[in-house]
PDB file of C-alpha atoms in Angstrom:
ATOM      1  CA  GLN A   1    -223.744  23.258 118.304  1.00 92.00           C
ATOM      2  CA  LEU A   2    -222.903  24.651 114.901  1.00 95.00           C
ATOM      3  CA  GLN A   3    -221.787  28.261 114.764  1.00 97.00           C
ATOM      4  CA  LEU A   4    -220.664  30.317 111.802  1.00 98.00           C
ATOM      5  CA  GLN A   5    -218.895  33.537 112.703  1.00 98.00           C
ATOM      6  CA  GLU A   6    -217.936  36.004 109.995  1.00 98.00           C
ATOM      7  CA  SER A   7    -215.154  38.486 110.638  1.00 97.00           C
ATOM      8  CA  GLY A   8    -213.534  41.214 108.621  1.00 95.00           C
ATOM      9  CA  PRO A   9    -212.145  44.754 108.609  1.00 95.00           C
ATOM     10  CA  GLY A  10    -215.472  46.624 108.714  1.00 94.00           C
ATOM     11  CA  GLN A  11    -214.221  49.262 106.314  1.00 97.00           C
ATOM     12  CA  VAL A  12    -212.146  48.959 103.148  1.00 98.00           C
ATOM     13  CA  LYS A  13    -210.856  51.690 100.834  1.00 98.00           C
ATOM     14  CA  PRO A  14    -211.849  51.708  97.166  1.00 97.00           C
ATOM     15  CA  SER A  15    -209.542  49.670  94.915  1.00 97.00           C
ATOM     16  CA  GLU A  16    -208.248  47.631  97.880  1.00 98.00           C
ATOM     17  CA  THR A  17    -208.844  43.958  98.617  1.00 98.00           C
ATOM     18  CA  LEU A  18    -211.590  42.823 100.963  1.00 98.00           C
ATOM     19  CA  SER A  19    -210.719  39.773 103.056  1.00 98.00           C
ATOM     20  CA  LEU A  20    -213.333  38.003 105.160  1.00 98.00           C
ATOM     21  CA  THR A  21    -213.176  34.889 107.292  1.00 98.00           C
ATOM     22  CA  CYS A  22    -215.944  32.549 108.373  1.00 98.00           C
ATOM     23  CA  SER A  23    -214.902  30.645 111.491  1.00 98.00           C
ATOM     24  CA  VAL A  24    -216.832  27.425 111.892  1.00 98.00           C
ATOM     25  CA  SER A  25    -217.329  25.715 115.244  1.00 96.00           C
ATOM     26  CA  GLY A  26    -219.333  22.677 116.214  1.00 96.00           C
ATOM     27  CA  THR A  27    -218.399  20.734 113.103  1.00 95.00           C
ATOM     28  CA  SER A  28    -215.408  20.131 110.891  1.00 94.00           C
ATOM     29  CA  ILE A  29    -215.364  21.705 107.460  1.00 95.00           C
ATOM     30  CA  ASP A  30    -213.072  18.896 106.297  1.00 94.00           C
ATOM     31  CA  THR A  31    -215.915  16.647 105.219  1.00 94.00           C
ATOM     32  CA  SER A  32    -217.752  16.066 101.975  1.00 93.00           C
ATOM     33  CA  ALA A  33    -221.036  16.200 103.900  1.00 94.00           C
ATOM     34  CA  TYR A  34    -221.198  19.985 103.587  1.00 95.00           C
ATOM     35  CA  TYR A  35    -220.493  22.827 101.225  1.00 96.00           C
ATOM     36  CA  TRP A  36    -220.129  26.501 101.988  1.00 97.00           C
ATOM     37  CA  ALA A  37    -221.210  29.751 100.434  1.00 98.00           C
ATOM     38  CA  TRP A  38    -221.031  33.500 100.792  1.00 98.00           C
ATOM     39  CA  ILE A  39    -224.109  35.649 100.293  1.00 98.00           C
ATOM     40  CA  ARG A  40    -224.225  39.407 100.547  1.00 98.00           C
ATOM     41  CA  GLN A  41    -226.897  42.016 101.067  1.00 98.00           C
ATOM     42  CA  PRO A  42    -226.372  45.717 100.309  1.00 98.00           C
ATOM     43  CA  PRO A  43    -228.045  48.018 102.820  1.00 97.00           C
ATOM     44  CA  GLY A  44    -231.802  48.027 102.290  1.00 96.00           C
ATOM     45  CA  LYS A  45    -231.616  45.611  99.361  1.00 97.00           C
ATOM     46  CA  GLY A  46    -232.082  41.933  98.620  1.00 98.00           C
ATOM     47  CA  LEU A  47    -229.877  38.878  98.897  1.00 98.00           C
ATOM     48  CA  GLU A  48    -227.156  38.110  96.379  1.00 98.00           C
ATOM     49  CA  TRP A  49    -225.376  34.769  96.174  1.00 98.00           C
ATOM     50  CA  ILE A  50    -221.723  35.454  95.416  1.00 97.00           C
ATOM     51  CA  GLY A  51    -219.957  32.101  95.579  1.00 98.00           C
ATOM     52  CA  THR A  52    -219.823  28.499  96.776  1.00 98.00           C
ATOM     53  CA  ILE A  53    -216.993  26.135  97.648  1.00 97.00           C
ATOM     54  CA  TYR A  54    -217.234  22.368  97.888  1.00 96.00           C
ATOM     55  CA  HIS A  55    -215.057  20.008  99.883  1.00 94.00           C
ATOM     56  CA  GLY A  56    -212.168  19.254  97.566  1.00 89.00           C
ATOM     57  CA  GLY A  57    -211.989  22.872  96.457  1.00 92.00           C
ATOM     58  CA  THR A  58    -214.428  23.162  93.561  1.00 96.00           C
ATOM     59  CA  THR A  59    -215.782  26.701  93.425  1.00 97.00           C
ATOM     60  CA  TYR A  60    -218.598  28.549  91.682  1.00 97.00           C
ATOM     61  CA  TYR A  61    -218.796  32.335  91.538  1.00 98.00           C
ATOM     62  CA  THR A  62    -221.431  34.797  90.453  1.00 98.00           C
ATOM     63  CA  PRO A  63    -220.492  35.986  86.961  1.00 97.00           C
ATOM     64  CA  SER A  64    -220.381  39.679  87.875  1.00 96.00           C
ATOM     65  CA  LEU A  65    -217.648  39.055  90.482  1.00 97.00           C
ATOM     66  CA  GLU A  66    -215.857  36.105  88.923  1.00 96.00           C
ATOM     67  CA  ASN A  67    -212.735  38.023  87.929  1.00 96.00           C
ATOM     68  CA  ARG A  68    -212.335  39.652  91.362  1.00 97.00           C
ATOM     69  CA  LEU A  69    -213.433  36.932  93.758  1.00 98.00           C
ATOM     70  CA  SER A  70    -211.720  34.016  95.431  1.00 98.00           C
ATOM     71  CA  ILE A  71    -213.167  31.628  98.027  1.00 98.00           C
ATOM     72  CA  SER A  72    -211.033  29.076  99.823  1.00 97.00           C
ATOM     73  CA  MET A  73    -211.081  26.628 102.705  1.00 97.00           C
ATOM     74  CA  ASP A  74    -208.537  26.451 105.533  1.00 96.00           C
ATOM     75  CA  THR A  75    -209.148  23.065 107.094  1.00 95.00           C
ATOM     76  CA  SER A  76    -206.389  23.444 109.658  1.00 96.00           C
ATOM     77  CA  ASN A  77    -208.189  26.437 111.171  1.00 96.00           C
ATOM     78  CA  ASN A  78    -211.721  25.308 110.231  1.00 97.00           C
ATOM     79  CA  GLN A  79    -212.355  28.507 108.291  1.00 97.00           C
ATOM     80  CA  ILE A  80    -213.829  29.594 104.976  1.00 98.00           C
ATOM     81  CA  SER A  81    -212.223  32.677 103.431  1.00 98.00           C
ATOM     82  CA  LEU A  82    -213.349  35.244 100.890  1.00 98.00           C
ATOM     83  CA  LYS A  83    -211.147  37.681  99.010  1.00 98.00           C
ATOM     84  CA  LEU A  84    -212.619  40.342  96.756  1.00 98.00           C
ATOM     85  CA  ASN A  85    -210.197  42.521  94.802  1.00 97.00           C
ATOM     86  CA  SER A  86    -210.532  46.084  93.576  1.00 98.00           C
ATOM     87  CA  VAL A  87    -213.582  46.898  95.673  1.00 98.00           C
ATOM     88  CA  THR A  88    -215.880  49.813  94.938  1.00 98.00           C
ATOM     89  CA  ALA A  89    -218.793  51.372  96.791  1.00 97.00           C
ATOM     90  CA  THR A  90    -221.128  48.826  95.208  1.00 97.00           C
ATOM     91  CA  ASP A  91    -219.424  46.115  97.278  1.00 98.00           C
ATOM     92  CA  THR A  92    -220.705  47.720 100.467  1.00 98.00           C
ATOM     93  CA  ALA A  93    -222.926  45.080 102.043  1.00 98.00           C
ATOM     94  CA  MET A  94    -223.578  42.664 104.875  1.00 98.00           C
ATOM     95  CA  TYR A  95    -221.709  39.476 104.033  1.00 98.00           C
ATOM     96  CA  PHE A  96    -223.097  36.162 105.273  1.00 98.00           C
ATOM     97  CA  CYS A  97    -221.408  32.773 105.439  1.00 98.00           C
ATOM     98  CA  THR A  98    -223.660  29.742 104.997  1.00 98.00           C
ATOM     99  CA  ARG A  99    -223.507  25.964 105.248  1.00 97.00           C
ATOM    100  CA  SER A 100    -225.400  23.549 103.034  1.00 95.00           C
ATOM    101  CA  LEU A 101    -225.817  19.814 103.323  1.00 94.00           C
ATOM    102  CA  MET A 102    -224.802  17.520 100.476  1.00 90.00           C
ATOM    103  CA  VAL A 103    -228.377  16.290 100.392  1.00 87.00           C
ATOM    104  CA  ALA A 104    -230.875  17.270  97.720  1.00 81.00           C
ATOM    105  CA  GLY A 105    -232.530  20.570  98.428  1.00 82.00           C
ATOM    106  CA  ARG A 106    -230.615  21.515 101.562  1.00 89.00           C
ATOM    107  CA  GLU A 107    -229.163  24.764 100.301  1.00 92.00           C
ATOM    108  CA  PHE A 108    -228.129  27.475 102.780  1.00 95.00           C
ATOM    109  CA  GLY A 109    -229.633  25.784 105.797  1.00 93.00           C
ATOM    110  CA  ARG A 110    -227.398  27.489 108.323  1.00 96.00           C
ATOM    111  CA  TRP A 111    -226.229  31.094 108.331  1.00 98.00           C
ATOM    112  CA  GLY A 112    -223.784  33.196 110.283  1.00 98.00           C
ATOM    113  CA  GLN A 113    -224.927  36.512 111.735  1.00 97.00           C
ATOM    114  CA  GLY A 114    -223.105  38.409 109.000  1.00 98.00           C
ATOM    115  CA  THR A 115    -220.407  41.054 108.923  1.00 98.00           C
ATOM    116  CA  LEU A 116    -220.934  44.551 107.552  1.00 98.00           C
ATOM    117  CA  VAL A 117    -218.378  45.832 105.079  1.00 98.00           C
ATOM    118  CA  THR A 118    -218.306  49.462 104.031  1.00 98.00           C
ATOM    119  CA  VAL A 119    -216.207  50.563 101.089  1.00 98.00           C
ATOM    120  CA  SER A 120    -215.202  54.149 101.659  1.00 96.00           C
ATOM    121  CA  SER A 121    -212.121  56.323 101.527  1.00 93.00           C
TER     122      SER A 121
ATOM    123  CA  ASP B   1    -228.733  32.343  84.233  1.00 95.00           C
ATOM    124  CA  ILE B   2    -232.110  31.551  85.762  1.00 97.00           C
ATOM    125  CA  GLN B   3    -234.066  34.644  86.758  1.00 98.00           C
ATOM    126  CA  MET B   4    -236.443  34.471  89.711  1.00 98.00           C
ATOM    127  CA  THR B   5    -239.358  36.906  89.590  1.00 98.00           C
ATOM    128  CA  GLN B   6    -240.996  37.271  92.968  1.00 98.00           C
ATOM    129  CA  SER B   7    -244.285  39.057  93.602  1.00 97.00           C
ATOM    130  CA  PRO B   8    -245.536  41.107  95.189  1.00 97.00           C
ATOM    131  CA  SER B   9    -242.602  43.184  96.380  1.00 97.00           C
ATOM    132  CA  SER B  10    -244.612  44.251  99.405  1.00 97.00           C
ATOM    133  CA  LEU B  11    -247.784  43.050 101.011  1.00 96.00           C
ATOM    134  CA  SER B  12    -249.963  44.650 103.634  1.00 97.00           C
ATOM    135  CA  ALA B  13    -251.808  42.222 105.875  1.00 97.00           C
ATOM    136  CA  SER B  14    -253.173  41.756 109.367  1.00 97.00           C
ATOM    137  CA  VAL B  15    -252.833  39.122 112.050  1.00 97.00           C
ATOM    138  CA  GLY B  16    -255.014  36.173 111.125  1.00 97.00           C
ATOM    139  CA  ASP B  17    -254.929  36.820 107.383  1.00 97.00           C
ATOM    140  CA  THR B  18    -253.817  34.307 104.788  1.00 98.00           C
ATOM    141  CA  VAL B  19    -251.218  35.557 102.322  1.00 98.00           C
ATOM    142  CA  THR B  20    -249.563  34.108  99.238  1.00 98.00           C
ATOM    143  CA  ILE B  21    -246.225  35.006  97.688  1.00 98.00           C
ATOM    144  CA  THR B  22    -245.277  33.830  94.218  1.00 98.00           C
ATOM    145  CA  CYS B  23    -241.976  33.105  92.523  1.00 98.00           C
ATOM    146  CA  ARG B  24    -241.634  32.434  88.843  1.00 98.00           C
ATOM    147  CA  ALA B  25    -238.479  30.944  87.337  1.00 98.00           C
ATOM    148  CA  SER B  26    -237.332  31.899  83.850  1.00 98.00           C
ATOM    149  CA  GLN B  27    -236.853  28.222  83.080  1.00 98.00           C
ATOM    150  CA  GLY B  28    -237.846  24.962  84.686  1.00 98.00           C
ATOM    151  CA  ILE B  29    -236.128  24.172  87.989  1.00 97.00           C
ATOM    152  CA  ARG B  30    -238.024  21.020  88.977  1.00 97.00           C
ATOM    153  CA  LYS B  31    -238.551  21.489  92.736  1.00 97.00           C
ATOM    154  CA  ASP B  32    -235.129  23.021  93.413  1.00 96.00           C
ATOM    155  CA  LEU B  33    -236.509  25.972  95.320  1.00 97.00           C
ATOM    156  CA  GLY B  34    -236.291  27.206  98.877  1.00 97.00           C
ATOM    157  CA  TRP B  35    -238.093  29.913 100.824  1.00 98.00           C
ATOM    158  CA  TYR B  36    -236.305  32.073 103.375  1.00 98.00           C
ATOM    159  CA  GLN B  37    -237.550  34.491 106.020  1.00 98.00           C
ATOM    160  CA  GLN B  38    -235.498  37.477 107.130  1.00 98.00           C
ATOM    161  CA  LYS B  39    -236.307  39.720 110.068  1.00 98.00           C
ATOM    162  CA  PRO B  40    -234.720  43.169 110.402  1.00 96.00           C
ATOM    163  CA  GLY B  41    -231.105  43.028 111.481  1.00 95.00           C
ATOM    164  CA  LYS B  42    -231.005  39.226 111.337  1.00 97.00           C
ATOM    165  CA  ALA B  43    -229.683  36.596 108.990  1.00 98.00           C
ATOM    166  CA  PRO B  44    -232.228  34.812 106.801  1.00 98.00           C
ATOM    167  CA  GLU B  45    -233.611  31.475 107.914  1.00 98.00           C
ATOM    168  CA  ARG B  46    -234.803  28.698 105.646  1.00 97.00           C
ATOM    169  CA  LEU B  47    -238.480  27.883 105.974  1.00 98.00           C
ATOM    170  CA  ILE B  48    -239.048  25.449 103.141  1.00 97.00           C
ATOM    171  CA  PHE B  49    -236.830  23.362 100.891  1.00 96.00           C
ATOM    172  CA  GLU B  50    -237.577  21.314  97.787  1.00 96.00           C
ATOM    173  CA  ALA B  51    -240.479  23.691  97.134  1.00 97.00           C
ATOM    174  CA  ALA B  52    -242.810  22.116  99.681  1.00 97.00           C
ATOM    175  CA  THR B  53    -240.898  20.492 102.571  1.00 96.00           C
ATOM    176  CA  LEU B  54    -241.117  22.373 105.834  1.00 97.00           C
ATOM    177  CA  GLN B  55    -237.868  22.908 107.711  1.00 95.00           C
ATOM    178  CA  THR B  56    -237.906  21.256 111.133  1.00 94.00           C
ATOM    179  CA  GLY B  57    -239.382  23.613 113.688  1.00 96.00           C
ATOM    180  CA  VAL B  58    -241.211  25.818 111.191  1.00 97.00           C
ATOM    181  CA  PRO B  59    -244.902  26.217 112.056  1.00 97.00           C
ATOM    182  CA  SER B  60    -247.386  24.374 109.893  1.00 97.00           C
ATOM    183  CA  ARG B  61    -249.117  27.631 108.936  1.00 98.00           C
ATOM    184  CA  PHE B  62    -246.329  27.953 106.355  1.00 98.00           C
ATOM    185  CA  SER B  63    -246.724  25.919 103.196  1.00 98.00           C
ATOM    186  CA  GLY B  64    -245.099  25.787  99.801  1.00 98.00           C
ATOM    187  CA  THR B  65    -246.274  24.466  96.477  1.00 98.00           C
ATOM    188  CA  GLY B  66    -245.112  24.328  92.909  1.00 98.00           C
ATOM    189  CA  SER B  67    -242.673  22.779  90.499  1.00 98.00           C
ATOM    190  CA  GLY B  68    -241.121  23.710  87.208  1.00 98.00           C
ATOM    191  CA  THR B  69    -241.493  27.468  86.910  1.00 98.00           C
ATOM    192  CA  GLU B  70    -244.283  28.500  89.305  1.00 98.00           C
ATOM    193  CA  PHE B  71    -243.989  28.417  93.075  1.00 98.00           C
ATOM    194  CA  THR B  72    -245.987  29.790  95.973  1.00 98.00           C
ATOM    195  CA  LEU B  73    -245.453  30.349  99.665  1.00 98.00           C
ATOM    196  CA  THR B  74    -248.655  30.587 101.692  1.00 98.00           C
ATOM    197  CA  ILE B  75    -248.956  31.678 105.298  1.00 98.00           C
ATOM    198  CA  THR B  76    -252.326  30.705 106.757  1.00 98.00           C
ATOM    199  CA  GLY B  77    -253.335  32.676 109.819  1.00 97.00           C
ATOM    200  CA  LEU B  78    -250.604  35.299 110.093  1.00 97.00           C
ATOM    201  CA  GLN B  79    -248.975  35.704 113.471  1.00 98.00           C
ATOM    202  CA  PRO B  80    -247.214  38.865 114.665  1.00 97.00           C
ATOM    203  CA  GLU B  81    -243.801  37.193 114.319  1.00 97.00           C
ATOM    204  CA  ASP B  82    -244.443  36.482 110.613  1.00 98.00           C
ATOM    205  CA  PHE B  83    -244.091  40.126 109.576  1.00 96.00           C
ATOM    206  CA  ALA B  84    -240.742  39.949 107.816  1.00 98.00           C
ATOM    207  CA  THR B  85    -239.213  39.807 104.353  1.00 98.00           C
ATOM    208  CA  TYR B  86    -239.419  36.580 102.364  1.00 98.00           C
ATOM    209  CA  TYR B  87    -237.137  35.392  99.578  1.00 98.00           C
ATOM    210  CA  CYS B  88    -237.235  32.489  97.188  1.00 98.00           C
ATOM    211  CA  LEU B  89    -234.016  30.863  95.982  1.00 98.00           C
ATOM    212  CA  GLN B  90    -233.403  28.559  93.050  1.00 97.00           C
ATOM    213  CA  HIS B  91    -230.625  26.016  93.487  1.00 95.00           C
ATOM    214  CA  SER B  92    -231.189  24.086  90.308  1.00 96.00           C
ATOM    215  CA  SER B  93    -228.082  25.482  88.669  1.00 96.00           C
ATOM    216  CA  TYR B  94    -225.276  27.992  89.072  1.00 97.00           C
ATOM    217  CA  PRO B  95    -225.356  30.910  89.483  1.00 97.00           C
ATOM    218  CA  ARG B  96    -227.816  30.599  92.359  1.00 97.00           C
ATOM    219  CA  THR B  97    -230.432  33.322  92.218  1.00 98.00           C
ATOM    220  CA  PHE B  98    -232.807  34.810  94.748  1.00 98.00           C
ATOM    221  CA  GLY B  99    -236.105  36.489  94.137  1.00 98.00           C
ATOM    222  CA  GLN B 100    -236.237  40.213  94.817  1.00 98.00           C
ATOM    223  CA  GLY B 101    -237.988  39.702  98.160  1.00 98.00           C
ATOM    224  CA  THR B 102    -241.462  40.348  99.551  1.00 98.00           C
ATOM    225  CA  LYS B 103    -241.836  42.603 102.561  1.00 98.00           C
ATOM    226  CA  LEU B 104    -244.833  41.596 104.613  1.00 97.00           C
ATOM    227  CA  GLU B 105    -246.102  44.497 106.666  1.00 95.00           C
TER     228      GLU B 105
END
């Protein structure tokens, strides 16, 4: 059974780097059948797509974070990673990891439970 | 970037009612649209993909229509478990964009 489990530090200081991991179980990420994305949600607000990574490493990032964001795949550990540099309070949010099928229309079909990140000194 | 304008932002309804939520895209996106339901404290779940195809296991009281720039999600005969927040998502191009959300209460 597929499970996506996000993990991270919980709290990060302003100007530091946020590192999150999405541990995938129940399927291998080392397949072109899927692609993976991170979506975040500030407290009390809506959903924001922040980036996607395809098998083979192609990435797309939201323009507002493009110069601070990096998403990568670790196939040996079956994990998707996110790194966000120079964080500020506006990066405080629940961060979700998602899986999509490489089939038309099947975007963000499976979600992790999310991990809350607070940016505070 | 494609902007998704979702309305209304909130909607008051009762069990048994029929409600409609609308999303308008700033440019044509064919049928590259999904609808997601989010309950408090939970991750979103996809209800509909390709504008009108029901996700397996989603009750038939949910339906989606539209193509191009105008899309609707209709819930016919609201059930207590349907009171949640709903989002549309365009996946026609990058960056992906969500609607602002509709809170059904």
